[in-house]
PDB file of C-alpha atoms in Angstrom:
ATOM      1  CA  UNK A1408      15.418 233.798 184.130  1.00  0.00           C
ATOM      2  CA  UNK A1409      16.041 237.552 184.390  1.00  0.00           C
ATOM      3  CA  UNK A1410      18.391 239.186 182.366  1.00  0.00           C
ATOM      4  CA  UNK A1411      19.812 239.385 178.623  1.00  0.00           C
ATOM      5  CA  UNK A1412      20.848 236.272 176.894  1.00  0.00           C
ATOM      6  CA  UNK A1413      22.382 235.595 173.593  1.00  0.00           C
ATOM      7  CA  UNK A1414      22.297 232.584 171.478  1.00  0.00           C
ATOM      8  CA  UNK A1415      23.936 230.607 170.513  1.00  0.00           C
ATOM      9  CA  UNK A1416      26.964 230.938 172.543  1.00  0.00           C
ATOM     10  CA  UNK A1417      29.391 229.541 169.933  1.00  0.00           C
ATOM     11  CA  UNK A1418      29.026 229.109 166.073  1.00  0.00           C
ATOM     12  CA  UNK A1419      31.029 228.233 162.884  1.00  0.00           C
ATOM     13  CA  UNK A1420      29.514 229.169 159.829  1.00  0.00           C
ATOM     14  CA  UNK A1421      31.047 228.656 156.156  1.00  0.00           C
ATOM     15  CA  UNK A1422      31.421 231.627 154.300  1.00  0.00           C
ATOM     16  CA  UNK A1423      28.491 232.941 152.031  1.00  0.00           C
ATOM     17  CA  UNK A1424      25.969 231.359 154.489  1.00  0.00           C
ATOM     18  CA  UNK A1425      23.188 233.257 156.424  1.00  0.00           C
ATOM     19  CA  UNK A1426      23.443 233.325 160.014  1.00  0.00           C
ATOM     20  CA  UNK A1427      21.286 234.707 162.827  1.00  0.00           C
ATOM     21  CA  UNK A1428      22.468 235.549 166.328  1.00  0.00           C
ATOM     22  CA  UNK A1429      19.653 236.090 169.176  1.00  0.00           C
ATOM     23  CA  UNK A1430      19.239 238.135 171.840  1.00  0.00           C
ATOM     24  CA  UNK A1431      16.691 238.103 174.540  1.00  0.00           C
ATOM     25  CA  UNK A1432      15.988 240.457 177.374  1.00  0.00           C
ATOM     26  CA  UNK A1433      13.396 240.283 180.152  1.00  0.00           C
ATOM     27  CA  UNK A1434      13.558 243.893 181.585  1.00  0.00           C
ATOM     28  CA  UNK A1435      11.740 245.267 179.026  1.00  0.00           C
ATOM     29  CA  UNK A1436      14.137 247.800 178.179  1.00  0.00           C
ATOM     30  CA  UNK A1437      13.430 250.109 175.079  1.00  0.00           C
ATOM     31  CA  UNK A1438      16.848 249.916 173.663  1.00  0.00           C
ATOM     32  CA  UNK A1439      18.924 247.392 172.480  1.00  0.00           C
ATOM     33  CA  UNK A1440      21.998 247.142 170.697  1.00  0.00           C
ATOM     34  CA  UNK A1441      24.702 244.828 169.033  1.00  0.00           C
ATOM     35  CA  UNK A1442      28.249 245.121 169.082  1.00  0.00           C
ATOM     36  CA  UNK A1443      31.138 243.172 167.809  1.00  0.00           C
ATOM     37  CA  UNK A1444      34.388 243.107 169.913  1.00  0.00           C
ATOM     38  CA  UNK A1445      37.605 242.327 167.711  1.00  0.00           C
ATOM     39  CA  UNK A1446      41.147 242.605 168.959  1.00  0.00           C
ATOM     40  CA  UNK A1447      42.628 246.227 168.682  1.00  0.00           C
ATOM     41  CA  UNK A1448      39.404 247.558 168.246  1.00  0.00           C
ATOM     42  CA  UNK A1449      37.565 247.225 171.453  1.00  0.00           C
ATOM     43  CA  UNK A1450      33.602 247.181 170.677  1.00  0.00           C
ATOM     44  CA  UNK A1451      31.898 248.956 167.640  1.00  0.00           C
ATOM     45  CA  UNK A1452      28.233 249.143 167.719  1.00  0.00           C
ATOM     46  CA  UNK A1453      26.777 247.747 164.621  1.00  0.00           C
ATOM     47  CA  UNK A1454      23.230 248.417 165.030  1.00  0.00           C
ATOM     48  CA  UNK A1455      20.885 249.865 167.936  1.00  0.00           C
ATOM     49  CA  UNK A1456      16.978 249.757 168.306  1.00  0.00           C
ATOM     50  CA  UNK A1457      15.121 252.604 170.580  1.00  0.00           C
ATOM     51  CA  UNK A1458      11.680 250.296 170.457  1.00  0.00           C
ATOM     52  CA  UNK A1459      10.144 247.728 168.388  1.00  0.00           C
ATOM     53  CA  UNK A1460      10.131 248.171 164.697  1.00  0.00           C
ATOM     54  CA  UNK A1461      12.604 251.316 165.171  1.00  0.00           C
ATOM     55  CA  UNK A1462      16.272 250.548 164.134  1.00  0.00           C
ATOM     56  CA  UNK A1463      19.197 252.428 163.506  1.00  0.00           C
ATOM     57  CA  UNK A1464      22.941 251.809 161.926  1.00  0.00           C
ATOM     58  CA  UNK A1465      26.169 252.297 163.995  1.00  0.00           C
ATOM     59  CA  UNK A1466      29.438 252.366 163.305  1.00  0.00           C
ATOM     60  CA  UNK A1467      30.020 249.159 161.096  1.00  0.00           C
ATOM     61  CA  UNK A1468      26.450 247.940 160.012  1.00  0.00           C
ATOM     62  CA  UNK A1469      27.501 246.942 156.290  1.00  0.00           C
ATOM     63  CA  UNK A1470      26.669 242.974 155.882  1.00  0.00           C
ATOM     64  CA  UNK A1471      24.589 242.911 158.755  1.00  0.00           C
ATOM     65  CA  UNK A1472      20.612 243.005 158.950  1.00  0.00           C
ATOM     66  CA  UNK A1473      18.532 243.667 162.262  1.00  0.00           C
ATOM     67  CA  UNK A1474      14.771 243.515 163.190  1.00  0.00           C
ATOM     68  CA  UNK A1475      12.760 244.062 166.156  1.00  0.00           C
ATOM     69  CA  UNK A1476       9.219 243.183 166.185  1.00  0.00           C
ATOM     70  CA  UNK A1477       9.108 242.472 169.730  1.00  0.00           C
ATOM     71  CA  UNK A1478      10.798 244.609 172.604  1.00  0.00           C
ATOM     72  CA  UNK A1479      12.281 241.747 174.058  1.00  0.00           C
ATOM     73  CA  UNK A1480      13.835 240.393 171.015  1.00  0.00           C
ATOM     74  CA  UNK A1481      16.804 241.830 168.609  1.00  0.00           C
ATOM     75  CA  UNK A1482      18.165 239.285 166.435  1.00  0.00           C
ATOM     76  CA  UNK A1483      21.240 239.948 163.961  1.00  0.00           C
ATOM     77  CA  UNK A1484      21.484 238.476 160.826  1.00  0.00           C
ATOM     78  CA  UNK A1485      24.594 237.945 158.699  1.00  0.00           C
ATOM     79  CA  UNK A1486      23.012 237.519 155.190  1.00  0.00           C
ATOM     80  CA  UNK A1487      26.111 236.424 153.717  1.00  0.00           C
ATOM     81  CA  UNK A1488      28.894 235.705 156.225  1.00  0.00           C
ATOM     82  CA  UNK A1489      32.376 236.911 155.342  1.00  0.00           C
ATOM     83  CA  UNK A1490      35.573 236.173 157.312  1.00  0.00           C
ATOM     84  CA  UNK A1491      35.917 239.400 157.995  1.00  0.00           C
ATOM     85  CA  UNK A1492      32.952 239.047 160.179  1.00  0.00           C
ATOM     86  CA  UNK A1493      34.732 236.408 162.854  1.00  0.00           C
ATOM     87  CA  UNK A1494      34.360 237.885 165.815  1.00  0.00           C
ATOM     88  CA  UNK A1495      32.368 237.873 169.062  1.00  0.00           C
ATOM     89  CA  UNK A1496      28.939 239.846 169.420  1.00  0.00           C
ATOM     90  CA  UNK A1497      27.580 241.234 172.092  1.00  0.00           C
ATOM     91  CA  UNK A1498      23.932 242.503 172.487  1.00  0.00           C
ATOM     92  CA  UNK A1499      22.840 244.988 175.053  1.00  0.00           C
ATOM     93  CA  UNK A1500      19.957 246.740 176.392  1.00  0.00           C
ATOM     94  CA  UNK A1501      19.496 249.989 178.446  1.00  0.00           C
ATOM     95  CA  UNK A1502      16.261 251.503 179.633  1.00  0.00           C
ATOM     96  CA  UNK A1503      14.523 254.293 177.914  1.00  0.00           C
ATOM     97  CA  UNK A1504      16.269 257.467 179.063  1.00  0.00           C
ATOM     98  CA  UNK A1505      19.642 256.930 177.386  1.00  0.00           C
ATOM     99  CA  UNK A1506      21.155 259.888 178.977  1.00  0.00           C
ATOM    100  CA  UNK A1507      23.817 257.999 181.576  1.00  0.00           C
ATOM    101  CA  UNK A1508      22.023 255.176 181.414  1.00  0.00           C
ATOM    102  CA  UNK A1509      24.333 252.115 181.379  1.00  0.00           C
ATOM    103  CA  UNK A1510      24.049 249.547 179.153  1.00  0.00           C
ATOM    104  CA  UNK A1511      23.885 245.677 180.364  1.00  0.00           C
ATOM    105  CA  UNK A1512      25.760 243.067 178.390  1.00  0.00           C
ATOM    106  CA  UNK A1513      24.773 239.502 177.146  1.00  0.00           C
ATOM    107  CA  UNK A1514      27.508 237.095 177.589  1.00  0.00           C
ATOM    108  CA  UNK A1515      28.259 237.295 173.889  1.00  0.00           C
ATOM    109  CA  UNK A1516      28.374 234.912 170.630  1.00  0.00           C
ATOM    110  CA  UNK A1517      31.888 233.742 169.158  1.00  0.00           C
ATOM    111  CA  UNK A1518      31.381 233.472 165.918  1.00  0.00           C
ATOM    112  CA  UNK A1519      33.593 231.889 163.361  1.00  0.00           C
ATOM    113  CA  UNK A1520      33.462 232.196 159.448  1.00  0.00           C
ATOM    114  CA  UNK A1521      35.610 229.696 157.956  1.00  0.00           C
TER     115      UNK A1521
ATOM    116  CA  UNK B 782      33.849 262.572 165.389  1.00  0.00           C
ATOM    117  CA  UNK B 783      34.549 261.196 169.076  1.00  0.00           C
ATOM    118  CA  UNK B 784      37.115 259.145 169.788  1.00  0.00           C
ATOM    119  CA  UNK B 785      38.443 256.990 172.981  1.00  0.00           C
ATOM    120  CA  UNK B 786      41.869 256.089 173.554  1.00  0.00           C
ATOM    121  CA  UNK B 787      43.119 253.614 176.192  1.00  0.00           C
ATOM    122  CA  UNK B 788      47.022 253.888 175.813  1.00  0.00           C
ATOM    123  CA  UNK B 789      47.616 250.705 178.136  1.00  0.00           C
ATOM    124  CA  UNK B 790      47.208 247.599 176.684  1.00  0.00           C
ATOM    125  CA  UNK B 791      48.101 245.589 179.748  1.00  0.00           C
ATOM    126  CA  UNK B 792      48.984 246.375 183.369  1.00  0.00           C
ATOM    127  CA  UNK B 793      49.682 244.596 186.161  1.00  0.00           C
ATOM    128  CA  UNK B 794      49.440 245.285 190.080  1.00  0.00           C
ATOM    129  CA  UNK B 795      50.463 243.296 193.227  1.00  0.00           C
ATOM    130  CA  UNK B 796      47.206 242.264 195.335  1.00  0.00           C
ATOM    131  CA  UNK B 797      46.267 245.175 197.970  1.00  0.00           C
ATOM    132  CA  UNK B 798      47.957 247.737 196.290  1.00  0.00           C
ATOM    133  CA  UNK B 799      46.658 250.746 193.817  1.00  0.00           C
ATOM    134  CA  UNK B 800      46.484 251.143 190.253  1.00  0.00           C
ATOM    135  CA  UNK B 801      45.740 253.455 187.500  1.00  0.00           C
ATOM    136  CA  UNK B 802      44.113 252.852 184.161  1.00  0.00           C
ATOM    137  CA  UNK B 803      44.266 256.093 181.778  1.00  0.00           C
ATOM    138  CA  UNK B 804      41.316 256.852 178.994  1.00  0.00           C
ATOM    139  CA  UNK B 805      41.632 259.842 177.096  1.00  0.00           C
ATOM    140  CA  UNK B 806      38.689 261.129 174.585  1.00  0.00           C
ATOM    141  CA  UNK B 807      38.185 263.519 172.018  1.00  0.00           C
ATOM    142  CA  UNK B 808      34.818 265.562 171.580  1.00  0.00           C
ATOM    143  CA  UNK B 809      33.671 268.904 170.574  1.00  0.00           C
ATOM    144  CA  UNK B 810      30.406 267.890 172.992  1.00  0.00           C
ATOM    145  CA  UNK B 811      29.715 269.642 176.248  1.00  0.00           C
ATOM    146  CA  UNK B 812      27.461 267.590 177.931  1.00  0.00           C
ATOM    147  CA  UNK B 813      28.088 263.707 177.701  1.00  0.00           C
ATOM    148  CA  UNK B 814      28.774 260.768 179.929  1.00  0.00           C
ATOM    149  CA  UNK B 815      31.770 258.585 180.388  1.00  0.00           C
ATOM    150  CA  UNK B 816      31.892 255.089 181.670  1.00  0.00           C
ATOM    151  CA  UNK B 817      34.352 252.201 182.843  1.00  0.00           C
ATOM    152  CA  UNK B 818      33.277 248.656 182.138  1.00  0.00           C
ATOM    153  CA  UNK B 819      34.805 245.603 182.942  1.00  0.00           C
ATOM    154  CA  UNK B 820      34.888 242.455 181.314  1.00  0.00           C
ATOM    155  CA  UNK B 821      36.176 239.450 183.226  1.00  0.00           C
ATOM    156  CA  UNK B 822      37.631 236.294 181.670  1.00  0.00           C
ATOM    157  CA  UNK B 823      33.790 234.879 181.705  1.00  0.00           C
ATOM    158  CA  UNK B 824      33.358 237.783 179.130  1.00  0.00           C
ATOM    159  CA  UNK B 825      29.982 239.260 180.694  1.00  0.00           C
ATOM    160  CA  UNK B 826      30.760 243.079 180.872  1.00  0.00           C
ATOM    161  CA  UNK B 827      29.505 244.980 183.711  1.00  0.00           C
ATOM    162  CA  UNK B 828      29.468 248.693 184.656  1.00  0.00           C
ATOM    163  CA  UNK B 829      31.835 250.005 187.167  1.00  0.00           C
ATOM    164  CA  UNK B 830      31.757 253.577 187.031  1.00  0.00           C
ATOM    165  CA  UNK B 831      30.329 256.709 185.289  1.00  0.00           C
ATOM    166  CA  UNK B 832      30.701 260.260 185.337  1.00  0.00           C
ATOM    167  CA  UNK B 833      28.423 262.999 184.159  1.00  0.00           C
ATOM    168  CA  UNK B 834      30.352 265.661 182.047  1.00  0.00           C
ATOM    169  CA  UNK B 835      28.321 268.360 183.932  1.00  0.00           C
ATOM    170  CA  UNK B 836      29.519 267.077 187.041  1.00  0.00           C
ATOM    171  CA  UNK B 837      32.937 268.567 188.730  1.00  0.00           C
ATOM    172  CA  UNK B 838      33.165 265.938 191.312  1.00  0.00           C
ATOM    173  CA  UNK B 839      34.779 262.979 190.825  1.00  0.00           C
ATOM    174  CA  UNK B 840      32.814 259.729 190.849  1.00  0.00           C
ATOM    175  CA  UNK B 841      33.783 257.009 193.373  1.00  0.00           C
ATOM    176  CA  UNK B 842      32.196 253.547 193.555  1.00  0.00           C
ATOM    177  CA  UNK B 843      33.834 251.605 196.751  1.00  0.00           C
ATOM    178  CA  UNK B 844      37.380 250.813 195.996  1.00  0.00           C
ATOM    179  CA  UNK B 845      36.727 252.338 192.197  1.00  0.00           C
ATOM    180  CA  UNK B 846      37.214 256.324 191.493  1.00  0.00           C
ATOM    181  CA  UNK B 847      37.844 258.278 188.751  1.00  0.00           C
ATOM    182  CA  UNK B 848      39.997 261.403 188.224  1.00  0.00           C
ATOM    183  CA  UNK B 849      37.601 263.391 185.397  1.00  0.00           C
ATOM    184  CA  UNK B 850      39.739 266.268 183.989  1.00  0.00           C
ATOM    185  CA  UNK B 851      37.255 267.704 181.375  1.00  0.00           C
ATOM    186  CA  UNK B 852      39.769 270.372 180.025  1.00  0.00           C
ATOM    187  CA  UNK B 853      42.113 267.582 179.217  1.00  0.00           C
ATOM    188  CA  UNK B 854      39.887 265.201 178.341  1.00  0.00           C
ATOM    189  CA  UNK B 855      41.307 262.568 180.478  1.00  0.00           C
ATOM    190  CA  UNK B 856      39.037 260.113 182.270  1.00  0.00           C
ATOM    191  CA  UNK B 857      41.450 257.973 184.535  1.00  0.00           C
ATOM    192  CA  UNK B 858      40.177 255.010 186.908  1.00  0.00           C
ATOM    193  CA  UNK B 859      41.629 254.121 189.968  1.00  0.00           C
ATOM    194  CA  UNK B 860      41.367 250.819 191.831  1.00  0.00           C
ATOM    195  CA  UNK B 861      42.301 250.882 195.277  1.00  0.00           C
ATOM    196  CA  UNK B 862      43.159 247.779 197.584  1.00  0.00           C
ATOM    197  CA  UNK B 863      43.752 245.804 194.251  1.00  0.00           C
ATOM    198  CA  UNK B 864      41.698 241.869 194.356  1.00  0.00           C
ATOM    199  CA  UNK B 865      42.076 238.995 192.666  1.00  0.00           C
ATOM    200  CA  UNK B 866      38.817 239.281 191.216  1.00  0.00           C
ATOM    201  CA  UNK B 867      39.325 242.639 189.434  1.00  0.00           C
ATOM    202  CA  UNK B 868      41.666 240.732 187.190  1.00  0.00           C
ATOM    203  CA  UNK B 869      39.568 241.760 183.854  1.00  0.00           C
ATOM    204  CA  UNK B 870      39.625 243.684 180.779  1.00  0.00           C
ATOM    205  CA  UNK B 871      38.253 247.347 181.206  1.00  0.00           C
ATOM    206  CA  UNK B 872      36.958 249.548 178.808  1.00  0.00           C
ATOM    207  CA  UNK B 873      36.435 253.126 178.935  1.00  0.00           C
ATOM    208  CA  UNK B 874      33.321 254.559 177.127  1.00  0.00           C
ATOM    209  CA  UNK B 875      32.006 257.789 175.815  1.00  0.00           C
ATOM    210  CA  UNK B 876      28.241 258.636 175.499  1.00  0.00           C
ATOM    211  CA  UNK B 877      26.227 261.377 173.778  1.00  0.00           C
ATOM    212  CA  UNK B 878      22.839 261.019 172.807  1.00  0.00           C
ATOM    213  CA  UNK B 879      21.003 264.643 171.064  1.00  0.00           C
ATOM    214  CA  UNK B 880      18.703 265.289 168.224  1.00  0.00           C
ATOM    215  CA  UNK B 881      18.281 261.251 167.195  1.00  0.00           C
ATOM    216  CA  UNK B 882      22.010 261.066 167.067  1.00  0.00           C
ATOM    217  CA  UNK B 883      23.281 258.163 169.511  1.00  0.00           C
ATOM    218  CA  UNK B 884      27.291 257.868 170.281  1.00  0.00           C
ATOM    219  CA  UNK B 885      28.837 255.074 172.604  1.00  0.00           C
ATOM    220  CA  UNK B 886      32.235 254.605 171.765  1.00  0.00           C
ATOM    221  CA  UNK B 887      34.546 252.101 173.427  1.00  0.00           C
ATOM    222  CA  UNK B 888      38.389 252.180 173.742  1.00  0.00           C
ATOM    223  CA  UNK B 889      40.280 249.446 172.788  1.00  0.00           C
ATOM    224  CA  UNK B 890      40.686 248.189 176.402  1.00  0.00           C
ATOM    225  CA  UNK B 891      43.342 247.710 179.030  1.00  0.00           C
ATOM    226  CA  UNK B 892      43.706 244.253 180.260  1.00  0.00           C
ATOM    227  CA  UNK B 893      44.399 244.440 184.100  1.00  0.00           C
ATOM    228  CA  UNK B 894      45.907 241.458 186.215  1.00  0.00           C
ATOM    229  CA  UNK B 895      46.014 241.436 189.946  1.00  0.00           C
ATOM    230  CA  UNK B 896      49.045 239.188 191.068  1.00  0.00           C
ATOM    231  CA  UNK B 897      48.736 237.321 194.342  1.00  0.00           C
TER     232      UNK B 897
END
């Protein structure tokens, strides 16, 4: 199906484990983003990518790693999960011209770190 | 640093009535974009309306309109003829991209409930 998808939708992991959240889009959008959503904070940008092999830090990048070997995929890895990383994670994409372009969001992944 | 403030954590409105959601922001930039996004209970966020800061005319999309006051750094969303399907979390967002620096700042959201 066309659009932006995330997997898994729900994940429970233990402190210290590595976990990867997947994001896939079918529009060939150049830009992709990872946000986390926490009560009282709205959405905060973790990382974004302007194109394949180009990534940059957002507002809250510590503890996260991203890669973008293909335009359509933008996985987010928590190398050693901590309880503070319990959150809902949203992936988004946008067309190449950022000025005024809306972002298209995935359905989210609810991650619980125990 | 840019900030976006939504001072109303929760609001409710009767079906068919009008409601206004507030958003203020702080920036020293002159050219930027503002957005309202809607996040229904199903969680997938969608764009409601956008406003270019260089345009004086307020954006309108069907029942949704904004009151953009650039000098006051205010960007409120008005929903007319509210419908039950408007029940959602609404986020105001600020966007600026220049010289390799990207800023997309969201407010903390306003939870709107439309009552039958």
